[in-house]
Amino acid sequence: MKAVCWWGKGKVRVVDVPDPKILNPRDAIVRVTLTAICGSDLHLYDGYVPTMMKGDILGHEFMGEVVEVGSEVKNLRAGDRVIVPFPIACGGCFFCKEKMWAACDNTNPNAWMVEALMGFSGAGMYGYSHMYGGYAGGQAEYVRVPFADVNPTKIENGIPDEKVVFLTDILPTGYMAAENCGIQPGDTVAVWGCGPVGQFAILSSWMLGAARVIAIDRVPERLRLAQRDGRTEILNYEEAGDVFEALKELTGGRGPDRCIDAVGMEGHGHTVDAVLDRVKQAMKLTFDRAHSLRQAIHCCRKGGTVSIPGVYAGFIDKVPFGTAFGKGLTLKMGQTHVHNYTRMLLEKIERGELDPSYIITHRVRLDDAPQMYETFRDKENDCIKVVMNPAA
Ligand code: NAD
Ligand code: ZN
């Protein structure tokens, strides 16, 4: 089959590889009908996540048709259409029972690698390095889905792929980011980053009852997309100058009640901390450029919440922890427990209340992946979200 493979920093190739096979009785094989490139894939592409190996198949946002199931998968059969959440959960461990699927204790066979760095490991993930299990990803014609009796959700009623594919990651991620804010009536939510995750965090903040939402980025078409609902306010940080002062002004001197960092480890900025991060990251002295995280903590009002869906990987310095303490902030973060949100969000899509496909700007073939990774990273061509159809 054809698959999109990591080939080193800044290099992606489409390669012919062996078809996946059922390895365990709880596996299924899925023929991928739609897959997407995620901002998280850029962290791999840019070489900031350790333990990637040349030839690893990328992709954790994918859906398709079941073609084969192992003997213990009773809930699915060949021909079923499914979406597959990016964290692989076993369904039986302490964390799965507590509905913390992304913290599953059983699905990362290389947990020791993460434990060496972080003490404990989260769940295995598709196409996301050997330290997260070395699972082949879904930017391919076929993919092996482990624990298929637990993870996939069936899609019925012929809803188009484009409307449901983001249930695998970014739509629940935006939703959990907003939910983690604990939004109260009257709250102002500020969202750093208007990539796909930021867009869905904005959407979800409105769904959860925000009174105002302020979107921060510098890419004009992304800010425009955030504004399409006619009520999200925007702040172009390159034009605004001092984001702290701008947010203070917009909130009557108090600061936003809830702050969402939907940027993560490749934050951009011109201030001293941002320049230092860039140098240290280039010298491999740090994994993360945490400018937006520092800014969110600094800008948040006293007693507010900073929710962090953006991915961070390592030991970050100059994070104003004393500020977080001094203001009594609540910080919430982490990989999304996707499974908790799929049913509820799917029902909204089925009822026609929600159509997440509005963020798609590029519809391409797997063969276009090398160019599309570059285009998405560089935000060329007004690129906001790329979906790939392996059959095209
Ligand atoms: P993206 O790269 O498309 O978007 C990031 C956006 O942040 C860009 O529009 C960029 O211009 C903007 N940005 C950069 N520096 C900024 C700054 N200082 N202030 C404001 N905006 C700034 O990525 P995405 O797909 O939207 O993903 C965003 C983050 O969410 C990534 O770190 C990704 O890994 C993470 N993510 C996390 C989960 C999870 O489970 N928690 C799931 C999916 C993605
Ligand atoms: Zn993703």
CSV table of C-alpha atoms and ligand atoms in Angstrom, one decimal:
chain,number,residue,atom,x,y,z
A,1,MET,CA,0.0,0.0,0.0
A,2,LYS,CA,0.9,3.7,-0.2
A,3,ALA,CA,1.8,5.5,3.0
A,4,VAL,CA,3.1,8.9,4.0
A,5,CYS,CA,6.4,8.4,5.8
A,6,TRP,CA,8.6,10.6,8.0
A,7,TRP,CA,12.0,10.8,6.3
A,8,GLY,CA,13.9,13.1,8.6
A,9,LYS,CA,13.5,16.7,9.7
A,10,GLY,CA,11.5,18.6,7.1
A,11,LYS,CA,11.2,15.5,4.9
A,12,VAL,CA,8.1,13.4,4.1
A,13,ARG,CA,7.8,10.8,1.4
A,14,VAL,CA,5.0,8.7,-0.1
A,15,VAL,CA,6.3,5.2,-0.1
A,16,ASP,CA,5.1,1.7,-1.0
A,17,VAL,CA,5.0,-0.4,2.2
A,18,PRO,CA,3.6,-3.8,3.1
A,19,ASP,CA,-0.2,-3.8,4.0
A,20,PRO,CA,-0.9,-4.0,7.7
A,21,LYS,CA,-2.1,-7.3,9.1
A,22,ILE,CA,-4.1,-8.3,12.1
A,23,LEU,CA,-1.6,-9.0,14.9
A,24,ASN,CA,-3.9,-9.4,17.9
A,25,PRO,CA,-7.5,-10.7,18.3
A,26,ARG,CA,-8.7,-7.2,19.2
A,27,ASP,CA,-7.3,-5.5,16.1
A,28,ALA,CA,-9.1,-4.3,13.0
A,29,ILE,CA,-7.8,-3.3,9.6
A,30,VAL,CA,-9.3,-0.1,8.3
A,31,ARG,CA,-9.2,1.1,4.7
A,32,VAL,CA,-8.6,4.9,5.1
A,33,THR,CA,-11.1,7.0,3.2
A,34,LEU,CA,-10.0,10.4,4.6
A,35,THR,CA,-7.1,11.5,6.7
A,36,ALA,CA,-5.8,15.0,7.8
A,37,ILE,CA,-2.5,16.7,8.6
A,38,CYS,CA,-2.5,18.1,12.2
A,39,GLY,CA,-0.5,20.9,13.8
A,40,SER,CA,0.9,18.0,16.0
A,41,ASP,CA,2.3,16.4,12.8
A,42,LEU,CA,4.3,19.6,12.3
A,43,HIS,CA,6.2,19.0,15.6
A,44,LEU,CA,7.3,15.7,14.0
A,45,TYR,CA,8.0,17.2,10.6
A,46,ASP,CA,10.1,20.0,12.2
A,47,GLY,CA,12.1,17.4,14.2
A,48,TYR,CA,11.1,18.4,17.7
A,49,VAL,CA,9.7,15.0,18.9
A,50,PRO,CA,12.4,12.5,19.7
A,51,THR,CA,12.4,8.8,18.6
A,52,MET,CA,11.0,9.2,15.1
A,53,MET,CA,12.7,6.9,12.6
A,54,LYS,CA,13.1,7.2,8.9
A,55,GLY,CA,10.2,5.3,7.3
A,56,ASP,CA,7.7,5.8,10.2
A,57,ILE,CA,4.1,6.1,8.8
A,58,LEU,CA,2.6,9.4,9.9
A,59,GLY,CA,-1.0,10.4,10.7
A,60,HIS,CA,-3.4,10.2,13.7
A,61,GLU,CA,-6.5,11.9,12.2
A,62,PHE,CA,-8.1,9.3,10.0
A,63,MET,CA,-11.4,7.5,9.3
A,64,GLY,CA,-12.4,4.7,6.9
A,65,GLU,CA,-14.1,1.4,6.3
A,66,VAL,CA,-13.4,-1.7,8.3
A,67,VAL,CA,-12.1,-4.5,6.0
A,68,GLU,CA,-11.1,-7.1,8.6
A,69,VAL,CA,-11.5,-7.7,12.3
A,70,GLY,CA,-9.8,-10.0,14.8
A,71,SER,CA,-11.6,-12.8,16.5
A,72,GLU,CA,-12.4,-10.7,19.7
A,73,VAL,CA,-13.9,-7.7,17.9
A,74,LYS,CA,-17.6,-8.3,18.2
A,75,ASN,CA,-18.9,-4.8,17.7
A,76,LEU,CA,-17.5,-4.2,14.2
A,77,ARG,CA,-17.7,-6.0,11.0
A,78,ALA,CA,-16.2,-5.6,7.5
A,79,GLY,CA,-18.0,-2.7,5.7
A,80,ASP,CA,-18.6,-0.6,8.8
A,81,ARG,CA,-17.6,3.1,8.5
A,82,VAL,CA,-15.6,4.3,11.5
A,83,ILE,CA,-13.8,7.2,12.9
A,84,VAL,CA,-10.8,6.3,15.1
A,85,PRO,CA,-9.7,8.5,18.0
A,86,PHE,CA,-6.0,9.4,18.1
A,87,PRO,CA,-5.2,8.1,21.6
A,88,ILE,CA,-5.2,4.3,21.7
A,89,ALA,CA,-7.1,3.1,24.8
A,90,CYS,CA,-7.4,-0.5,26.2
A,91,GLY,CA,-10.7,0.2,27.9
A,92,GLY,CA,-9.8,-1.9,31.0
A,93,CYS,CA,-7.1,-0.1,33.0
A,94,PHE,CA,-7.6,2.3,35.9
A,95,PHE,CA,-7.3,5.3,33.6
A,96,CYS,CA,-9.7,4.1,30.9
A,97,LYS,CA,-12.2,3.2,33.6
A,98,GLU,CA,-11.9,6.8,34.9
A,99,LYS,CA,-12.5,8.0,31.3
A,100,MET,CA,-8.9,9.4,31.0
A,101,TRP,CA,-8.4,7.5,27.7
A,102,ALA,CA,-5.3,9.4,26.7
A,103,ALA,CA,-3.6,8.3,29.9
A,104,CYS,CA,-4.2,4.6,29.2
A,105,ASP,CA,-1.7,2.4,31.0
A,106,ASN,CA,-1.6,-0.5,28.5
A,107,THR,CA,-1.2,0.7,25.0
A,108,ASN,CA,2.3,2.1,24.9
A,109,PRO,CA,4.7,-0.8,24.6
A,110,ASN,CA,7.6,1.7,24.8
A,111,ALA,CA,6.3,3.3,28.0
A,112,TRP,CA,9.7,3.0,29.5
A,113,MET,CA,11.0,5.7,27.1
A,114,VAL,CA,8.5,8.3,28.3
A,115,GLU,CA,8.9,7.1,31.9
A,116,ALA,CA,12.6,7.9,31.8
A,117,LEU,CA,11.7,11.5,30.9
A,118,MET,CA,8.4,12.1,32.6
A,119,GLY,CA,7.9,9.4,35.2
A,120,PHE,CA,4.8,8.0,33.7
A,121,SER,CA,3.6,7.5,30.1
A,122,GLY,CA,0.4,8.3,28.4
A,123,ALA,CA,-1.4,6.1,25.9
A,124,GLY,CA,0.1,5.0,22.6
A,125,MET,CA,-0.8,7.1,19.6
A,126,TYR,CA,-0.9,6.5,15.9
A,127,GLY,CA,2.1,7.8,13.9
A,128,TYR,CA,3.5,9.7,16.8
A,129,SER,CA,7.1,8.5,17.4
A,130,HIS,CA,8.5,5.3,19.0
A,131,MET,CA,8.3,6.8,22.5
A,132,TYR,CA,4.5,6.8,22.0
A,133,GLY,CA,4.4,3.2,20.9
A,134,GLY,CA,5.7,3.2,17.3
A,135,TYR,CA,2.3,2.6,15.9
A,136,ALA,CA,1.9,3.0,12.1
A,137,GLY,CA,-0.3,6.1,11.4
A,138,GLY,CA,-3.3,6.6,9.2
A,139,GLN,CA,-1.9,8.8,6.4
A,140,ALA,CA,-1.9,5.6,4.4
A,141,GLU,CA,-4.3,3.4,2.4
A,142,TYR,CA,-4.8,1.0,5.3
A,143,VAL,CA,-4.1,1.1,9.0
A,144,ARG,CA,-4.1,-1.4,11.8
A,145,VAL,CA,-6.4,-0.3,14.6
A,146,PRO,CA,-5.5,-2.0,17.9
A,147,PHE,CA,-8.2,-2.4,20.6
A,148,ALA,CA,-10.8,-2.0,17.9
A,149,ASP,CA,-13.5,-3.2,20.3
A,150,VAL,CA,-13.0,-0.1,22.4
A,151,ASN,CA,-11.8,2.8,20.2
A,152,PRO,CA,-13.6,3.4,16.9
A,153,THR,CA,-17.1,4.9,16.6
A,154,LYS,CA,-19.4,3.7,13.8
A,155,ILE,CA,-20.7,6.4,11.5
A,156,GLU,CA,-24.1,5.7,10.1
A,157,ASN,CA,-26.6,7.6,8.0
A,158,GLY,CA,-24.1,8.4,5.2
A,159,ILE,CA,-22.7,11.6,6.7
A,160,PRO,CA,-19.9,12.7,4.5
A,161,ASP,CA,-16.3,12.0,5.8
A,162,GLU,CA,-15.4,15.7,5.8
A,163,LYS,CA,-18.1,16.4,8.4
A,164,VAL,CA,-16.9,13.7,10.9
A,165,VAL,CA,-13.2,13.2,10.3
A,166,PHE,CA,-12.3,15.9,12.8
A,167,LEU,CA,-14.0,13.9,15.6
A,168,THR,CA,-10.8,11.9,15.7
A,169,ASP,CA,-8.8,14.7,17.3
A,170,ILE,CA,-9.1,18.5,16.7
A,171,LEU,CA,-12.9,19.0,17.3
A,172,PRO,CA,-12.8,17.2,20.7
A,173,THR,CA,-9.5,18.9,21.4
A,174,GLY,CA,-11.0,22.4,20.9
A,175,TYR,CA,-14.0,21.3,23.0
A,176,MET,CA,-12.0,19.9,25.8
A,177,ALA,CA,-9.8,23.0,25.8
A,178,ALA,CA,-12.9,25.2,26.3
A,179,GLU,CA,-14.4,22.7,28.8
A,180,ASN,CA,-11.2,22.8,30.8
A,181,CYS,CA,-11.7,26.6,31.2
A,182,GLY,CA,-14.8,26.2,33.3
A,183,ILE,CA,-16.5,29.0,31.5
A,184,GLN,CA,-19.0,30.9,33.6
A,185,PRO,CA,-21.8,33.2,32.2
A,186,GLY,CA,-20.3,36.6,31.4
A,187,ASP,CA,-16.8,35.3,30.8
A,188,THR,CA,-14.4,36.6,28.3
A,189,VAL,CA,-12.2,33.9,26.7
A,190,ALA,CA,-9.0,34.7,24.9
A,191,VAL,CA,-7.6,32.1,22.5
A,192,TRP,CA,-4.0,32.1,21.4
A,193,GLY,CA,-3.6,30.5,18.0
A,194,CYS,CA,-6.2,30.4,15.2
A,195,GLY,CA,-5.1,27.1,13.6
A,196,PRO,CA,-7.6,24.3,13.5
A,197,VAL,CA,-7.4,23.7,17.2
A,198,GLY,CA,-7.9,27.4,18.0
A,199,GLN,CA,-10.8,27.6,15.6
A,200,PHE,CA,-12.6,24.7,17.4
A,201,ALA,CA,-11.7,26.1,20.8
A,202,ILE,CA,-13.4,29.4,19.8
A,203,LEU,CA,-16.4,27.5,18.5
A,204,SER,CA,-16.6,25.5,21.7
A,205,SER,CA,-16.2,28.5,24.0
A,206,TRP,CA,-19.3,29.9,22.4
A,207,MET,CA,-21.1,26.6,22.8
A,208,LEU,CA,-20.2,26.5,26.5
A,209,GLY,CA,-21.6,30.0,27.1
A,210,ALA,CA,-18.8,32.5,26.7
A,211,ALA,CA,-20.0,36.1,26.6
A,212,ARG,CA,-17.0,37.3,24.5
A,213,VAL,CA,-14.2,35.4,22.7
A,214,ILE,CA,-11.0,37.1,21.6
A,215,ALA,CA,-8.9,35.3,19.0
A,216,ILE,CA,-5.1,36.0,18.8
A,217,ASP,CA,-2.9,35.2,15.8
A,218,ARG,CA,-1.0,37.0,13.1
A,219,VAL,CA,-2.1,35.1,10.0
A,220,PRO,CA,-4.8,37.2,8.4
A,221,GLU,CA,-6.9,34.4,6.8
A,222,ARG,CA,-6.9,32.5,10.1
A,223,LEU,CA,-8.1,35.6,11.9
A,224,ARG,CA,-10.7,36.1,9.2
A,225,LEU,CA,-11.9,32.5,9.7
A,226,ALA,CA,-12.2,33.1,13.4
A,227,GLN,CA,-14.4,36.1,12.7
A,228,ARG,CA,-16.8,34.3,10.4
A,229,ASP,CA,-19.3,33.7,13.2
A,230,GLY,CA,-19.8,37.5,13.4
A,231,ARG,CA,-19.1,37.7,17.1
A,232,THR,CA,-15.5,36.6,17.8
A,233,GLU,CA,-13.2,39.6,18.2
A,234,ILE,CA,-9.7,39.4,16.8
A,235,LEU,CA,-6.3,40.6,17.9
A,236,ASN,CA,-3.5,40.5,15.3
A,237,TYR,CA,-0.5,40.4,17.7
A,238,GLU,CA,1.9,41.8,15.1
A,239,GLU,CA,-0.3,44.9,14.7
A,240,ALA,CA,-1.4,45.1,18.4
A,241,GLY,CA,2.2,45.5,19.7
A,242,ASP,CA,1.8,44.6,23.4
A,243,VAL,CA,-0.7,41.8,23.7
A,244,PHE,CA,-1.0,42.3,27.5
A,245,GLU,CA,-1.9,45.9,27.2
A,246,ALA,CA,-4.3,45.2,24.3
A,247,LEU,CA,-6.1,42.5,26.2
A,248,LYS,CA,-6.3,44.7,29.4
A,249,GLU,CA,-7.8,47.5,27.4
A,250,LEU,CA,-10.3,45.1,25.8
A,251,THR,CA,-11.4,43.8,29.2
A,252,GLY,CA,-11.8,47.0,31.2
A,253,GLY,CA,-8.4,46.6,32.8
A,254,ARG,CA,-9.2,43.2,34.4
A,255,GLY,CA,-7.7,40.7,31.8
A,256,PRO,CA,-9.5,37.8,30.2
A,257,ASP,CA,-11.2,35.4,32.6
A,258,ARG,CA,-10.2,32.3,30.6
A,259,CYS,CA,-7.2,31.9,28.4
A,260,ILE,CA,-6.6,29.0,25.9
A,261,ASP,CA,-3.1,28.3,24.5
A,262,ALA,CA,-3.8,26.6,21.2
A,263,VAL,CA,-0.3,27.3,19.9
A,264,GLY,CA,2.0,24.9,21.7
A,265,MET,CA,5.7,24.2,21.4
A,266,GLU,CA,6.3,26.1,18.2
A,267,GLY,CA,5.1,29.5,19.4
A,268,HIS,CA,6.3,32.5,17.5
A,269,GLY,CA,7.2,35.9,18.8
A,270,HIS,CA,9.6,38.8,18.8
A,271,THR,CA,10.2,39.4,22.5
A,272,VAL,CA,13.3,38.4,24.3
A,273,ASP,CA,11.9,35.1,25.6
A,274,ALA,CA,10.7,34.1,22.1
A,275,VAL,CA,14.1,34.9,20.6
A,276,LEU,CA,15.9,32.9,23.3
A,277,ASP,CA,13.6,30.0,22.8
A,278,ARG,CA,14.3,29.9,19.1
A,279,VAL,CA,18.1,29.9,19.8
A,280,LYS,CA,17.8,27.2,22.4
A,281,GLN,CA,15.5,25.0,20.3
A,282,ALA,CA,17.9,25.3,17.4
A,283,MET,CA,20.8,24.2,19.7
A,284,LYS,CA,18.6,21.4,21.0
A,285,LEU,CA,18.8,22.9,24.5
A,286,THR,CA,15.0,22.9,24.8
A,287,PHE,CA,12.1,21.1,23.1
A,288,ASP,CA,9.7,24.0,23.4
A,289,ARG,CA,9.1,27.6,22.3
A,290,ALA,CA,6.6,28.6,25.0
A,291,HIS,CA,6.0,32.2,24.3
A,292,SER,CA,2.2,31.9,24.0
A,293,LEU,CA,2.0,29.9,27.3
A,294,ARG,CA,4.0,32.6,29.2
A,295,GLN,CA,1.8,35.3,27.6
A,296,ALA,CA,-1.4,33.5,28.5
A,297,ILE,CA,-0.3,33.1,32.1
A,298,HIS,CA,0.7,36.8,32.2
A,299,CYS,CA,-2.5,38.1,30.7
A,300,CYS,CA,-5.1,36.0,32.5
A,301,ARG,CA,-7.1,37.8,35.2
A,302,LYS,CA,-6.7,37.0,38.9
A,303,GLY,CA,-8.4,33.7,39.7
A,304,GLY,CA,-8.8,32.8,36.1
A,305,THR,CA,-8.1,29.6,34.1
A,306,VAL,CA,-5.4,28.9,31.6
A,307,SER,CA,-6.3,25.9,29.4
A,308,ILE,CA,-3.5,24.4,27.3
A,309,PRO,CA,-4.4,22.1,24.4
A,310,GLY,CA,-1.2,23.2,22.6
A,311,VAL,CA,1.4,20.4,22.9
A,312,TYR,CA,4.5,20.9,25.0
A,313,ALA,CA,7.2,18.3,25.3
A,314,GLY,CA,9.9,19.1,27.7
A,315,PHE,CA,11.4,21.4,30.4
A,316,ILE,CA,10.4,25.0,29.9
A,317,ASP,CA,12.1,27.9,31.5
A,318,LYS,CA,11.0,31.5,32.1
A,319,VAL,CA,7.5,30.3,32.7
A,320,PRO,CA,6.1,32.8,35.2
A,321,PHE,CA,5.1,30.3,37.8
A,322,GLY,CA,5.1,33.0,40.5
A,323,THR,CA,2.6,34.9,38.4
A,324,ALA,CA,0.3,31.9,38.2
A,325,PHE,CA,0.7,31.4,41.9
A,326,GLY,CA,0.3,35.1,42.8
A,327,LYS,CA,-2.9,35.4,40.7
A,328,GLY,CA,-4.3,32.0,41.9
A,329,LEU,CA,-4.7,30.7,38.4
A,330,THR,CA,-6.0,27.2,37.5
A,331,LEU,CA,-4.0,25.5,34.8
A,332,LYS,CA,-5.5,22.6,32.9
A,333,MET,CA,-3.9,20.7,30.0
A,334,GLY,CA,-3.1,17.5,28.3
A,335,GLN,CA,-3.7,15.2,25.4
A,336,THR,CA,-7.4,15.0,24.6
A,337,HIS,CA,-9.6,12.3,26.0
A,338,VAL,CA,-11.2,12.2,22.6
A,339,HIS,CA,-13.6,9.3,23.4
A,340,ASN,CA,-15.5,11.4,25.9
A,341,TYR,CA,-16.7,13.8,23.3
A,342,THR,CA,-17.3,11.8,20.1
A,343,ARG,CA,-20.9,10.7,20.7
A,344,MET,CA,-22.1,14.2,21.9
A,345,LEU,CA,-20.4,16.0,19.0
A,346,LEU,CA,-21.4,13.4,16.5
A,347,GLU,CA,-25.0,13.9,17.5
A,348,LYS,CA,-24.7,17.6,17.0
A,349,ILE,CA,-23.3,17.0,13.5
A,350,GLU,CA,-26.1,14.5,12.7
A,351,ARG,CA,-28.7,17.0,13.8
A,352,GLY,CA,-27.1,19.6,11.5
A,353,GLU,CA,-26.2,21.9,14.4
A,354,LEU,CA,-22.5,21.7,13.7
A,355,ASP,CA,-20.5,21.2,10.5
A,356,PRO,CA,-16.7,21.2,11.3
A,357,SER,CA,-15.7,20.9,7.6
A,358,TYR,CA,-15.7,24.8,7.3
A,359,ILE,CA,-12.0,24.8,8.3
A,360,ILE,CA,-10.9,22.7,5.3
A,361,THR,CA,-8.9,24.7,2.8
A,362,HIS,CA,-7.0,21.9,0.9
A,363,ARG,CA,-8.4,18.6,-0.4
A,364,VAL,CA,-5.5,16.5,-1.9
A,365,ARG,CA,-4.2,13.0,-2.6
A,366,LEU,CA,-1.7,11.1,-0.5
A,367,ASP,CA,0.8,11.7,-3.2
A,368,ASP,CA,0.6,15.4,-2.5
A,369,ALA,CA,1.6,15.0,1.2
A,370,PRO,CA,5.3,16.2,0.8
A,371,GLN,CA,4.2,19.5,-0.7
A,372,MET,CA,1.2,19.8,1.7
A,373,TYR,CA,3.3,19.4,4.8
A,374,GLU,CA,5.4,22.3,3.6
A,375,THR,CA,2.4,24.4,2.6
A,376,PHE,CA,0.7,23.8,5.9
A,377,ARG,CA,3.8,24.5,8.0
A,378,ASP,CA,4.5,27.8,6.1
A,379,LYS,CA,0.8,28.8,6.1
A,380,GLU,CA,1.2,29.4,2.3
A,381,ASN,CA,-1.8,29.4,0.0
A,382,ASP,CA,-4.1,30.4,2.8
A,383,CYS,CA,-3.7,26.9,4.1
A,384,ILE,CA,-5.6,26.2,7.3
A,385,LYS,CA,-6.5,22.4,7.2
A,386,VAL,CA,-5.4,19.7,4.7
A,387,VAL,CA,-7.4,16.5,4.2
A,388,MET,CA,-6.1,13.7,2.0
A,389,ASN,CA,-8.2,11.0,0.3
A,390,PRO,CA,-6.0,7.9,-0.3
A,391,ALA,CA,-8.4,6.7,-3.0
A,392,ALA,CA,-8.2,9.9,-5.1
B,1,NAD,P1,-1.3,25.2,13.7
B,1,NAD,O1,0.2,25.1,13.7
B,1,NAD,O2,-2.1,25.1,12.4
B,1,NAD,O3,-1.8,26.5,14.5
B,1,NAD,C1,-1.0,27.2,15.4
B,1,NAD,C2,-1.3,28.7,15.2
B,1,NAD,O4,-0.7,29.4,16.3
B,1,NAD,C3,-0.9,29.3,13.9
B,1,NAD,O5,-2.0,29.9,13.3
B,1,NAD,C4,0.2,30.3,14.3
B,1,NAD,O6,0.2,31.4,13.5
B,1,NAD,C5,-0.3,30.7,15.7
B,1,NAD,N1,0.7,31.3,16.6
B,1,NAD,C6,2.1,31.0,16.7
B,1,NAD,N2,2.6,31.8,17.6
B,1,NAD,C7,1.6,32.5,18.2
B,1,NAD,C8,1.6,33.5,19.2
B,1,NAD,N3,2.7,33.8,19.9
B,1,NAD,N4,0.4,34.0,19.6
B,1,NAD,C9,-0.7,33.7,18.9
B,1,NAD,N5,-0.7,32.8,17.9
B,1,NAD,C10,0.4,32.2,17.5
B,1,NAD,O7,-1.7,24.0,14.7
B,1,NAD,P2,-3.1,23.3,15.2
B,1,NAD,O8,-3.4,22.1,14.4
B,1,NAD,O9,-4.1,24.3,15.3
B,1,NAD,O10,-2.6,22.8,16.6
B,1,NAD,C11,-2.3,23.7,17.6
B,1,NAD,C12,-1.6,23.0,18.8
B,1,NAD,O11,-2.5,22.1,19.4
B,1,NAD,C13,-0.3,22.3,18.4
B,1,NAD,O12,0.6,22.4,19.4
B,1,NAD,C14,-0.8,20.8,18.3
B,1,NAD,O13,0.2,19.9,18.6
B,1,NAD,C15,-1.8,20.8,19.5
B,1,NAD,N6,-2.8,19.7,19.5
B,1,NAD,C16,-3.0,19.2,20.7
B,1,NAD,C17,-3.9,18.2,20.9
B,1,NAD,C18,-4.2,17.6,22.2
B,1,NAD,O14,-4.6,16.5,22.4
B,1,NAD,N7,-4.0,18.4,23.3
B,1,NAD,C19,-4.5,17.7,19.8
B,1,NAD,C20,-4.3,18.2,18.5
B,1,NAD,C21,-3.4,19.3,18.4
B,2,ZN,ZN,-3.9,15.9,15.6
